[in-house]
PDB file of C-alpha atoms and ligand atoms in Angstrom:
ATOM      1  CA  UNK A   8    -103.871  22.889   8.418  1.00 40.00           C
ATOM      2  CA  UNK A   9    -104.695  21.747  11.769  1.00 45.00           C
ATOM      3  CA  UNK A  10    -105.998  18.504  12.880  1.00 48.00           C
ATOM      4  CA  UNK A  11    -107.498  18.567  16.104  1.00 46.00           C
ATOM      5  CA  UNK A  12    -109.000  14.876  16.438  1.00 46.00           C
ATOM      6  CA  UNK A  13    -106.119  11.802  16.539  1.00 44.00           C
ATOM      7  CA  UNK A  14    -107.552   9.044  13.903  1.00 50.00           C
ATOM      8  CA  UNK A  15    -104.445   6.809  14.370  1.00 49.00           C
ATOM      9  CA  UNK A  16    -105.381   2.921  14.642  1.00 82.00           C
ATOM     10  CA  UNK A  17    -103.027   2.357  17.680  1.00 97.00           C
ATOM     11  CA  UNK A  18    -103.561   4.941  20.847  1.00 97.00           C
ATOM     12  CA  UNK A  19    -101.788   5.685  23.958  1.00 98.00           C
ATOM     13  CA  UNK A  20    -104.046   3.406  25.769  1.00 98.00           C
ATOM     14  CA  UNK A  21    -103.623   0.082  23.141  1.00 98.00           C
ATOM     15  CA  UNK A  22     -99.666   0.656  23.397  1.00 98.00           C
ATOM     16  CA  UNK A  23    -100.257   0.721  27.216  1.00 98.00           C
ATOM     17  CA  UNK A  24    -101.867  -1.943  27.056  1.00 98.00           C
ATOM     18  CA  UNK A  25     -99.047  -4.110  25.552  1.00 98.00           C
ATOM     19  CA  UNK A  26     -96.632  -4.325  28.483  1.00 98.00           C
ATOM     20  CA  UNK A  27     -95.158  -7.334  28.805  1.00 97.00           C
ATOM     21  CA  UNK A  28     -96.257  -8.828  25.475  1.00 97.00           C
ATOM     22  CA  UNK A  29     -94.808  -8.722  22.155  1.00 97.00           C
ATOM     23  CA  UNK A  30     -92.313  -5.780  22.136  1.00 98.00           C
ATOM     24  CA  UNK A  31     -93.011  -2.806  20.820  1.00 98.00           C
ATOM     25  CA  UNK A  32     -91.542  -1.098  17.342  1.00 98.00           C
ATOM     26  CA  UNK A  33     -90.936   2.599  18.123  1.00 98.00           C
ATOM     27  CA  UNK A  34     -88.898   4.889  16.123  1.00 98.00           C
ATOM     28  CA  UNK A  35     -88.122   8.547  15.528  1.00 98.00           C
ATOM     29  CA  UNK A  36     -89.394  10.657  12.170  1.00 98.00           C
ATOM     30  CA  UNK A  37     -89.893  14.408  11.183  1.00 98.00           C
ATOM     31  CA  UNK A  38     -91.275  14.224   7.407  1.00 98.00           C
ATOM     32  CA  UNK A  39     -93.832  13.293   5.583  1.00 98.00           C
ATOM     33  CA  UNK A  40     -92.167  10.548   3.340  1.00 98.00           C
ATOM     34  CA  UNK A  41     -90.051   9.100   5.754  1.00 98.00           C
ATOM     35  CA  UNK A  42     -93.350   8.659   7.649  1.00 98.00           C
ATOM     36  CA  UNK A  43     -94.926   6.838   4.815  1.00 98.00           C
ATOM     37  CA  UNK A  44     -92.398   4.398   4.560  1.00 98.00           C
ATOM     38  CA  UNK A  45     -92.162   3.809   8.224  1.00 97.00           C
ATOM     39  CA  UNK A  46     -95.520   3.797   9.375  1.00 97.00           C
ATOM     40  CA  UNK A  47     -96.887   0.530   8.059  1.00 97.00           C
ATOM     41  CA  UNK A  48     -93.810  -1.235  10.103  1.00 98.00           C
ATOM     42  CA  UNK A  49     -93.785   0.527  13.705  1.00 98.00           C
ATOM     43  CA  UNK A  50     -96.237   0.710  16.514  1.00 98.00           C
ATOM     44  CA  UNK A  51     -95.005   4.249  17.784  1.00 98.00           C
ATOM     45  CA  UNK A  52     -93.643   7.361  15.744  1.00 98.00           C
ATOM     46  CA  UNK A  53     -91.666   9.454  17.810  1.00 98.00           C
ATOM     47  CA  UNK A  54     -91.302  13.002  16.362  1.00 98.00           C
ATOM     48  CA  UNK A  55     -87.959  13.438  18.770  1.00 98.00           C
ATOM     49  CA  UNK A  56     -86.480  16.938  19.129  1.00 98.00           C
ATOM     50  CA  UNK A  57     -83.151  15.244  17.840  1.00 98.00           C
ATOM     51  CA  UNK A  58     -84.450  16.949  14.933  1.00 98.00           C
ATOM     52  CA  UNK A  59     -81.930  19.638  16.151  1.00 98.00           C
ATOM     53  CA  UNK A  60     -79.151  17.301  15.175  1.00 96.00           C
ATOM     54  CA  UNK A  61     -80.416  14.961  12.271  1.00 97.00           C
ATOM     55  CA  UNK A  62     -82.174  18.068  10.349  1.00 97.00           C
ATOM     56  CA  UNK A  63     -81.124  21.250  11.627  1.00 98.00           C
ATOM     57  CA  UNK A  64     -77.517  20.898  12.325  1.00 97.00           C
ATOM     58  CA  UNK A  65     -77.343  21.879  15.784  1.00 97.00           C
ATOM     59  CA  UNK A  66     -74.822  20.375  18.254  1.00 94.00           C
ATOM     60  CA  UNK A  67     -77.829  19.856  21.191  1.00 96.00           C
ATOM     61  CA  UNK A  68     -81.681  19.968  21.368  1.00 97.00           C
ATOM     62  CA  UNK A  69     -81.472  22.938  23.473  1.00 97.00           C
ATOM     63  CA  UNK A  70     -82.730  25.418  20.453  1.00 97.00           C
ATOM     64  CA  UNK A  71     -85.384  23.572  19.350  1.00 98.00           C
ATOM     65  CA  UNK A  72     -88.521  25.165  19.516  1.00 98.00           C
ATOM     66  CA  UNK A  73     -92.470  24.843  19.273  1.00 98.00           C
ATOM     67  CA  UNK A  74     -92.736  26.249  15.812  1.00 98.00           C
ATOM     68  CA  UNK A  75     -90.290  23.482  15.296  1.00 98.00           C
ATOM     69  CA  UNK A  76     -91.759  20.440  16.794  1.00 98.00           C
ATOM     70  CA  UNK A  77     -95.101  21.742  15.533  1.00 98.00           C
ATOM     71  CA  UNK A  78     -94.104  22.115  11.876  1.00 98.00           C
ATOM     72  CA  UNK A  79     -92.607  18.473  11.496  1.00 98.00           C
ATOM     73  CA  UNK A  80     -95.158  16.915  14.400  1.00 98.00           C
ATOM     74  CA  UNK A  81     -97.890  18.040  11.562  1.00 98.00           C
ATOM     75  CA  UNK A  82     -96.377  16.859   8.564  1.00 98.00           C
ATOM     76  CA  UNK A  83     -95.266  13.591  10.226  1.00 98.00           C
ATOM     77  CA  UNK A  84     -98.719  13.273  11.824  1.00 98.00           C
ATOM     78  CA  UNK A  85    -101.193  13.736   8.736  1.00 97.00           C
ATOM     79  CA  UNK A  86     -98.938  10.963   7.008  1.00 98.00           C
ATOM     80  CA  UNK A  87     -99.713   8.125   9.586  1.00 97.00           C
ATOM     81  CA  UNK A  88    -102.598   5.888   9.772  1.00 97.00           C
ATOM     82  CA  UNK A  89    -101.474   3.596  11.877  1.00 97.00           C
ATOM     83  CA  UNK A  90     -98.582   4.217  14.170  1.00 98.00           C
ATOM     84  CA  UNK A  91     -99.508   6.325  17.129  1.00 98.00           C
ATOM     85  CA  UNK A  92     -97.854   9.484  16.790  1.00 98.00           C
ATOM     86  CA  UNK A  93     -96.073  11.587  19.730  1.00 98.00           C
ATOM     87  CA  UNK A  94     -94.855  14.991  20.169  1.00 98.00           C
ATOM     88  CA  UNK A  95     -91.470  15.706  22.493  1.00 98.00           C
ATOM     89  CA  UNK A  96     -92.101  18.812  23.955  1.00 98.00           C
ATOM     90  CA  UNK A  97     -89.016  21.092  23.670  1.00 98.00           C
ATOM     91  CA  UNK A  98     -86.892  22.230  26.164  1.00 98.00           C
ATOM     92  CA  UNK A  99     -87.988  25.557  28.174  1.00 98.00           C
ATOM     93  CA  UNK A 100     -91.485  24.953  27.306  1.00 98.00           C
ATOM     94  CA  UNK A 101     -92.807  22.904  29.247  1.00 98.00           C
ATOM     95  CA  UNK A 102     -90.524  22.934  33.145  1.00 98.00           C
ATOM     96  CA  UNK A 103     -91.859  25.528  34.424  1.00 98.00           C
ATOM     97  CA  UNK A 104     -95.024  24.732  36.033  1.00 98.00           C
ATOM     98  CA  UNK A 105     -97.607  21.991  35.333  1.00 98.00           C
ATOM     99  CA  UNK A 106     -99.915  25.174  33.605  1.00 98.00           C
ATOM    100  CA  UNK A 107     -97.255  26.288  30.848  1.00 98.00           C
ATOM    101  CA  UNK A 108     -97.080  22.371  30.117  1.00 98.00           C
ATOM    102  CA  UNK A 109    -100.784  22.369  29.616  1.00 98.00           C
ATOM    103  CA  UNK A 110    -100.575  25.146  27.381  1.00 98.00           C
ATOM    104  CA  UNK A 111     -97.699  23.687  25.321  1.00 98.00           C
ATOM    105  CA  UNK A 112     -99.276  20.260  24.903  1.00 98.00           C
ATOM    106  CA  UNK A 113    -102.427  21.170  24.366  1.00 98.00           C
ATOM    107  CA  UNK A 114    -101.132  23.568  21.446  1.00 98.00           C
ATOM    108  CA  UNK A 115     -98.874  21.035  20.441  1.00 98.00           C
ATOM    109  CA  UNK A 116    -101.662  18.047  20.218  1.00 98.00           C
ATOM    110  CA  UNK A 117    -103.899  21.084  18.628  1.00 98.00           C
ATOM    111  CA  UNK A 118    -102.004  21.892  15.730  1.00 98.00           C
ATOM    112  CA  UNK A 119     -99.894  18.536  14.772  1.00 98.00           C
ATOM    113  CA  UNK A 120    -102.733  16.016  15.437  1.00 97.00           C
ATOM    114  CA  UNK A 121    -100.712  13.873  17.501  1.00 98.00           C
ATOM    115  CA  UNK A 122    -101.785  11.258  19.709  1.00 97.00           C
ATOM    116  CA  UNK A 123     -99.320  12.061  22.937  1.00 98.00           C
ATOM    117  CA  UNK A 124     -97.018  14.280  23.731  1.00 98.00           C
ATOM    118  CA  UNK A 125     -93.450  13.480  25.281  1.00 98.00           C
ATOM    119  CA  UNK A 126     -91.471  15.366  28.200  1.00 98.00           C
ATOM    120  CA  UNK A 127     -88.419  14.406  30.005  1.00 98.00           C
ATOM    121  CA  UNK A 128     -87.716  14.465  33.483  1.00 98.00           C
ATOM    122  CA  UNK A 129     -88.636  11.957  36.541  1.00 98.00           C
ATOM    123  CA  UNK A 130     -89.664  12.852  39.865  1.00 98.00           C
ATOM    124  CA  UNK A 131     -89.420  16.573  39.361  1.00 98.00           C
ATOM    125  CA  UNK A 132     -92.260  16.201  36.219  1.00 98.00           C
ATOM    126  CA  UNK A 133     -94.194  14.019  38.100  1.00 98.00           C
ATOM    127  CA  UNK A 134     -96.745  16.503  39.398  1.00 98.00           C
ATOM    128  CA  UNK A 135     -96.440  18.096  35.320  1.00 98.00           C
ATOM    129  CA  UNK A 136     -97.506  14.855  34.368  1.00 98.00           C
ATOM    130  CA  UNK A 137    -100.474  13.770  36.624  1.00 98.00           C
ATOM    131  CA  UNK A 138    -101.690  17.389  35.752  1.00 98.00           C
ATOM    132  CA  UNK A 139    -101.638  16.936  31.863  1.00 98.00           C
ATOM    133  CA  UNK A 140    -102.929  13.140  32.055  1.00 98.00           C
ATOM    134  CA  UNK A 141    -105.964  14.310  34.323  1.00 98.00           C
ATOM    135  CA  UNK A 142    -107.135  16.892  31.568  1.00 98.00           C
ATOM    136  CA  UNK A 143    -106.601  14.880  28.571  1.00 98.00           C
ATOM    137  CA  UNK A 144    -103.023  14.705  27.483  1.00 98.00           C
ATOM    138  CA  UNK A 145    -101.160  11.206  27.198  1.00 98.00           C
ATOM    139  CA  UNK A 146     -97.662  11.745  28.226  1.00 99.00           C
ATOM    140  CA  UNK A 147     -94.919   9.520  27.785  1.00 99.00           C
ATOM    141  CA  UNK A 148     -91.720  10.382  29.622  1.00 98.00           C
ATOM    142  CA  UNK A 149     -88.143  10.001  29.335  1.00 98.00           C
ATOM    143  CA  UNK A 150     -86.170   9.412  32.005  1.00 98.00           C
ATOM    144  CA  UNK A 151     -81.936   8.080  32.547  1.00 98.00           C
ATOM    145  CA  UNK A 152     -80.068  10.223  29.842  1.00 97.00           C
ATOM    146  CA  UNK A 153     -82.263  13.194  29.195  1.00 97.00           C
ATOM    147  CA  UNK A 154     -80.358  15.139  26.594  1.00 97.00           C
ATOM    148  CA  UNK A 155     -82.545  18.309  27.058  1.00 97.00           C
ATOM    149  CA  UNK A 156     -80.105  18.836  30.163  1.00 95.00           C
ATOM    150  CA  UNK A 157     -77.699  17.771  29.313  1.00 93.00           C
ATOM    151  CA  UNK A 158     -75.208  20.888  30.288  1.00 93.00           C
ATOM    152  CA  UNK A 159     -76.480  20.119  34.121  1.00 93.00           C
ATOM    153  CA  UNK A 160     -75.472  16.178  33.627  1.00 91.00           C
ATOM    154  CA  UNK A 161     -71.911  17.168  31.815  1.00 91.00           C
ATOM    155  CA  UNK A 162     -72.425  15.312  28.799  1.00 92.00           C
ATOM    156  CA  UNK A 163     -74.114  11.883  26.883  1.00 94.00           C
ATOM    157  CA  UNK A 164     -72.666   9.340  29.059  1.00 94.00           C
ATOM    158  CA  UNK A 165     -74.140   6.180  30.481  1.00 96.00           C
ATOM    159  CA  UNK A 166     -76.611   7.137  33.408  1.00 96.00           C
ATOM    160  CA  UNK A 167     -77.513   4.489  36.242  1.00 96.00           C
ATOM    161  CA  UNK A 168     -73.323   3.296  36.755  1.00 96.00           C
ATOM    162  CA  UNK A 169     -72.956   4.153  40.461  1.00 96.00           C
ATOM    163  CA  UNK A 170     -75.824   2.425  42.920  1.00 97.00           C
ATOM    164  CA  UNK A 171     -76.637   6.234  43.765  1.00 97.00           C
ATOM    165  CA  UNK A 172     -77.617   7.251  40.268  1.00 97.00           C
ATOM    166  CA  UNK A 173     -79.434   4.480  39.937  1.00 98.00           C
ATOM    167  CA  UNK A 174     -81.610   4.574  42.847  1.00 98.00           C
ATOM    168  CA  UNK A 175     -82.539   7.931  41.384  1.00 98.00           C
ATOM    169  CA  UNK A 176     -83.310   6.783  38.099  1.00 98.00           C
ATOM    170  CA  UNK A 177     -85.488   3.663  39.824  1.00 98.00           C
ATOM    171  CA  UNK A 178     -87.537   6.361  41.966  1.00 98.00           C
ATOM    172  CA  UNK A 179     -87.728   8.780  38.489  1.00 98.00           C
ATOM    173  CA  UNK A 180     -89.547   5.616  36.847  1.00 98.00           C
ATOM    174  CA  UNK A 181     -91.836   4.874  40.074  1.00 98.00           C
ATOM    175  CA  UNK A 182     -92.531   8.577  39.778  1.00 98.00           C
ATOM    176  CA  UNK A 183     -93.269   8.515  35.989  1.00 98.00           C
ATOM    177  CA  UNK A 184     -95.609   5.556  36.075  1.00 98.00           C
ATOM    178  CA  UNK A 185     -97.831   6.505  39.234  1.00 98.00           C
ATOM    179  CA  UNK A 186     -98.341  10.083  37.604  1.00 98.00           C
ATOM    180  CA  UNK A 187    -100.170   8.314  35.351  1.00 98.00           C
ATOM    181  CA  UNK A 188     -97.233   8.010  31.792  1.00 98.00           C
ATOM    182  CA  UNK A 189     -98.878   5.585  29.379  1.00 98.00           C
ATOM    183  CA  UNK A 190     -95.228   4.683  28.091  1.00 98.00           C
ATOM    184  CA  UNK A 191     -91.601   5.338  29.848  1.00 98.00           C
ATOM    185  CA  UNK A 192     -88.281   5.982  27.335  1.00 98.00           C
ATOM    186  CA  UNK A 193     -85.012   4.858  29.348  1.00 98.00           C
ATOM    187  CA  UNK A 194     -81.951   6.500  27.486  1.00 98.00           C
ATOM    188  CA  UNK A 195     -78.545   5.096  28.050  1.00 98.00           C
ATOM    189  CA  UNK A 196     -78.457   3.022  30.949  1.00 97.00           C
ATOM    190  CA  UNK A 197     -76.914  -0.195  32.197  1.00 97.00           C
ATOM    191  CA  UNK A 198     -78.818  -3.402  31.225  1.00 97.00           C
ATOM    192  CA  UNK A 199     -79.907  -4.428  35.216  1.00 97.00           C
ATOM    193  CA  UNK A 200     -80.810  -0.881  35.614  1.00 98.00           C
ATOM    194  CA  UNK A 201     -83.375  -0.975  32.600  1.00 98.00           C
ATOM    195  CA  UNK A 202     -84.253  -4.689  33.546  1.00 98.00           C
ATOM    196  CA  UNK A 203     -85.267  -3.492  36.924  1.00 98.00           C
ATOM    197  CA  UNK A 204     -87.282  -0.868  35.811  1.00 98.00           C
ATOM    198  CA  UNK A 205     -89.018  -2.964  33.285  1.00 98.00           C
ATOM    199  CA  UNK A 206     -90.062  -5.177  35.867  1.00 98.00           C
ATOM    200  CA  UNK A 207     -90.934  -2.636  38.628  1.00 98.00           C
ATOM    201  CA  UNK A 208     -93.455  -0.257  36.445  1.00 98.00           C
ATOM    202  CA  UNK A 209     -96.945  -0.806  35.386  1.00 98.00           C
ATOM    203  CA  UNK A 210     -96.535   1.204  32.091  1.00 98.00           C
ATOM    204  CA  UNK A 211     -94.331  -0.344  29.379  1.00 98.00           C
ATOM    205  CA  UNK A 212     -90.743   1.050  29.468  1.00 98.00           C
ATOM    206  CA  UNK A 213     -89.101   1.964  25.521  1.00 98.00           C
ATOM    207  CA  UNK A 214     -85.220   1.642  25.495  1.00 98.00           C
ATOM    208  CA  UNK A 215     -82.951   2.986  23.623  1.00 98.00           C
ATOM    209  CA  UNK A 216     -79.562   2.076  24.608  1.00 98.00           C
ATOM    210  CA  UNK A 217     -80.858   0.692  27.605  1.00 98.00           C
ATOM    211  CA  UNK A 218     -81.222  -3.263  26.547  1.00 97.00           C
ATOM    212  CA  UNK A 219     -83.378  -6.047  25.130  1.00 98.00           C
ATOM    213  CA  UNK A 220     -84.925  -5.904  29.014  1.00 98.00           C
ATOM    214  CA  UNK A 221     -87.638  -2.952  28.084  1.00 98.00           C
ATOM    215  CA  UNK A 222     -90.654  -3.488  27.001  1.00 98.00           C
ATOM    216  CA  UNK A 223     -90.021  -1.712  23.393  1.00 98.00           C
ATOM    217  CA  UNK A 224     -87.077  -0.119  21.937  1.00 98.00           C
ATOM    218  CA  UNK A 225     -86.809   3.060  19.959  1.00 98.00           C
ATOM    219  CA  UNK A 226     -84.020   4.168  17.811  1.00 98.00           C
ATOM    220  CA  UNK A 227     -83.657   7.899  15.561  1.00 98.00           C
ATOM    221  CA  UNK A 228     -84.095   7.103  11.978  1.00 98.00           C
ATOM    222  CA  UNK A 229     -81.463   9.030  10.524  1.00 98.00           C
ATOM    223  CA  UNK A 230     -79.108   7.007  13.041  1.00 97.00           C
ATOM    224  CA  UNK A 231     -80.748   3.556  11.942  1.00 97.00           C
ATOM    225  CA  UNK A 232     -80.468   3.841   8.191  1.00 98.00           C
ATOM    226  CA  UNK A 233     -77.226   5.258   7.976  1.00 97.00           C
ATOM    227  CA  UNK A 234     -78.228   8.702   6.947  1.00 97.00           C
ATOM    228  CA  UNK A 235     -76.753  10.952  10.160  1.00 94.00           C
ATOM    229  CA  UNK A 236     -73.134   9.903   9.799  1.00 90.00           C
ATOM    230  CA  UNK A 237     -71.274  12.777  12.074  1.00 89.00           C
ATOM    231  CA  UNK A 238     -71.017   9.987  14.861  1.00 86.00           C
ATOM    232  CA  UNK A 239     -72.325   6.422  15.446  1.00 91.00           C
ATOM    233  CA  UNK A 240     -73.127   5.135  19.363  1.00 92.00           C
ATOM    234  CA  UNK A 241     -72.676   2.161  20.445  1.00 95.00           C
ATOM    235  CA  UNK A 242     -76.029   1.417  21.220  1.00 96.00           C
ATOM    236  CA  UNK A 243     -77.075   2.167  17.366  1.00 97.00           C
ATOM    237  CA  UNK A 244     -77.152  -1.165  14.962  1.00 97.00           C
ATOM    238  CA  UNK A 245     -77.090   0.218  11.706  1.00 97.00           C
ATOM    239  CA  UNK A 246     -79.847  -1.493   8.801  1.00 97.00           C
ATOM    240  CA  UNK A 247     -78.510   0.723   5.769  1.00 97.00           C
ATOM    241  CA  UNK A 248     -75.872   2.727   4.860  1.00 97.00           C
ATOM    242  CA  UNK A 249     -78.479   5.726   3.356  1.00 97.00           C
ATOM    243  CA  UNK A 250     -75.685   8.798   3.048  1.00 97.00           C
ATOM    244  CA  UNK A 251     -73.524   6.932   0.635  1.00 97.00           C
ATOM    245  CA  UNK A 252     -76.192   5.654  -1.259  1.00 98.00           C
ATOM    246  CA  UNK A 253     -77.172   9.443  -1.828  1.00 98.00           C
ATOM    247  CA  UNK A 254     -73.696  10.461  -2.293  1.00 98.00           C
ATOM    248  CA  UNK A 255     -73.217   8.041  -5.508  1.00 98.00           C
ATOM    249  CA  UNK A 256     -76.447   9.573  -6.863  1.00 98.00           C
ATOM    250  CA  UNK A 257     -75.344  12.574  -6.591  1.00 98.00           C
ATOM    251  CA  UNK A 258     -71.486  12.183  -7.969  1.00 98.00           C
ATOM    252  CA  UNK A 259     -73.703  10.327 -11.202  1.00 98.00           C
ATOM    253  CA  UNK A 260     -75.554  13.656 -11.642  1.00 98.00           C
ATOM    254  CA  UNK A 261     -72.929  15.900 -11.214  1.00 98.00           C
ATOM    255  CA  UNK A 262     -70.711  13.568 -13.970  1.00 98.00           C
ATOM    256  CA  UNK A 263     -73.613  13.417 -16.025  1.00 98.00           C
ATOM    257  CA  UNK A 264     -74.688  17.503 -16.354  1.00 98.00           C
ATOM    258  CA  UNK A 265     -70.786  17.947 -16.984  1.00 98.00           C
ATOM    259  CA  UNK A 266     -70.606  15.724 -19.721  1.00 98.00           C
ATOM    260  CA  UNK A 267     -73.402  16.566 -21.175  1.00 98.00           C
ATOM    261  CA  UNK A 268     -75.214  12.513 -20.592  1.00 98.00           C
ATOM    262  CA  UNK A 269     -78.301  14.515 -19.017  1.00 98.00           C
ATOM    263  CA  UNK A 270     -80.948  15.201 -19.867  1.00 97.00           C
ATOM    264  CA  UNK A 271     -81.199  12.797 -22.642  1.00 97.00           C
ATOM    265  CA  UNK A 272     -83.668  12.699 -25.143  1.00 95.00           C
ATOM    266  CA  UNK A 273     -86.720  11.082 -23.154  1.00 96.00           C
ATOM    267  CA  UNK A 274     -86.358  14.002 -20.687  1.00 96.00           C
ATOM    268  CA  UNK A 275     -86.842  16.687 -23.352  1.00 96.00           C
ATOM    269  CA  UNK A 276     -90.007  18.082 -25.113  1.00 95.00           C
ATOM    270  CA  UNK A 277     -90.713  18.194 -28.711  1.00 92.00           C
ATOM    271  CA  UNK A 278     -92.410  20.718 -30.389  1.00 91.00           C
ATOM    272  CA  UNK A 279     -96.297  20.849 -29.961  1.00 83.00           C
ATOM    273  CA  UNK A 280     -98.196  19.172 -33.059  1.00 75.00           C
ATOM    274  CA  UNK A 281    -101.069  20.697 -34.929  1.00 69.00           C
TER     275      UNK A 281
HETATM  276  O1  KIV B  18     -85.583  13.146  20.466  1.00 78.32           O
HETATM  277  C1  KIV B  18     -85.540  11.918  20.297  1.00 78.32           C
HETATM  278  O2  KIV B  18     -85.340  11.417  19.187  1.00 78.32           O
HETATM  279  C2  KIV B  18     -85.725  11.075  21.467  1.00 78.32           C
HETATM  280  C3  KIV B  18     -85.426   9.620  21.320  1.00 78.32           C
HETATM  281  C4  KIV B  18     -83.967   9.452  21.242  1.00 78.32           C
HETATM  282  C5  KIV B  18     -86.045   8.812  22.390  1.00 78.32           C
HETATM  283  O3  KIV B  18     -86.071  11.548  22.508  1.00 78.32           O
END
């Protein structure tokens, strides 16, 4: 079912709206329970193409697709009521010109009934996103560690080290903001870096690895609660420990169906009365 008109409490412009202020609570979810649970807490649901990793097993987001993104960005979207809910575009739909973006988005925002969608890149996606923002479409971008490429940067490592890279990363943000992003994500990068940022852009700046100096941070569920175990950054502070919680449920089960402990008499049905 498709749900063409956002009814989320919080919009792109009211998260604008708090830079500077108290920070906002942004995290990462693809499914309709997980949703429910996290939406009364958090100002911003990102469905995140690290859906590749924390649901689909792949080893990058390059795969992901629209069918993807559109299948969880509906479910996670028609469970929220107050968080506003974006979209990451994935990778290869959107880079090509600023008219395939339109067409993406504008499907994407169609058929999930999302509030925004996301994109990554920073100068090179700033005419992309002034063309999407003047026709309707709230973009948030991502700029420092964009994973989507990352077999042109060589891997996940800390972006904005050398006074090069980050002079490139400052310009991506300038680039971001005056296109007209309601919201910037800053992956991986040093503290002063994201600090400067912060301080240099009109539009609030979400961090994620990137310091207490943004504006909001953002972290990936699974990652958070202790659910994707396969490896832990640095920059991830762990609430729960999820996967063994689900692993001692399980080993119960499987104990209990072997020895014959389940089901047990309130799980079994009698024989219909007269
Ligand atoms: O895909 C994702 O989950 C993201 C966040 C890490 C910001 O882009």
């Amino acid at each position: 079912m498709s749900k063409s008109v956002p009814s989320k409490s919080l919009t792109p412009p009211a998260i604008q709206a708090r830079k500077g202020g108290q920070p906002i609570v942004c995290m990462t979810s693809y499914t309709a329970p997980v949703t429910k649970l996290i939406d009364p807490h958090v100002d911003l649901i990102l469905v995140g193409d690290s859906l590749a990793m924390t649901v689909y097993g792949m080893t990058s987001t390059v795969g992901v697709t629209q069918e993807m993104m559109i299948a969880h960005g509906g479910a996670v979207a028609r469970s929220a009521s107050h968080a506003c809910v974006v979209v990451d575009l994935p990778f290869g739909s959107y880079e090509e010109s600023p008219a395939q973006a339109f067409r993406t988005a504008a499907r994407v925002m169609a058929e999930t009934g999302c509030a925004a969608v996301k994109l990554e890149g920073g100068a090179v996606m700033a005419e992309t996103i002034h063309f999407l923002t003047g026709r309707g479409i709230p973009v948030m971008a991502h700029i420092g560690l964009t994973p989507q490429t990352v077999n042109a940067l060589g891997g996940y490592g800390v972006r904005g080290r050398t006074e090069a890279e980050a002079a490139a990363i400052m310009a991506d943000a300038k680039a971001v903001a005056d296109a007209g992003a309601f919201s910037v994500v800053i992956e991986k990068t040093t503290e002063s870096l994201a600090r400067a940022i912060t301080n240099a852009i009109a539009p609030p700046t979400i961090g994620i690895g990137a310091s207490v100096a943004c504006d909001g941070q953002i972290l990936v569920v699974d990652d958070m609660i202790g659910l994707f175990t396969d490896f832990h950054p640095k920059f991830v502070r762990r609430y729960a420990e999820v996967a063994q919680s689900i692993e001692a449920a399980i080993r119960d089960y499987a104990s209990d169906v072997r020895e014959r402990r389940f089901p047990a008499a309130e799980h079994v049905f009698g024989d219909a009365r007269p």
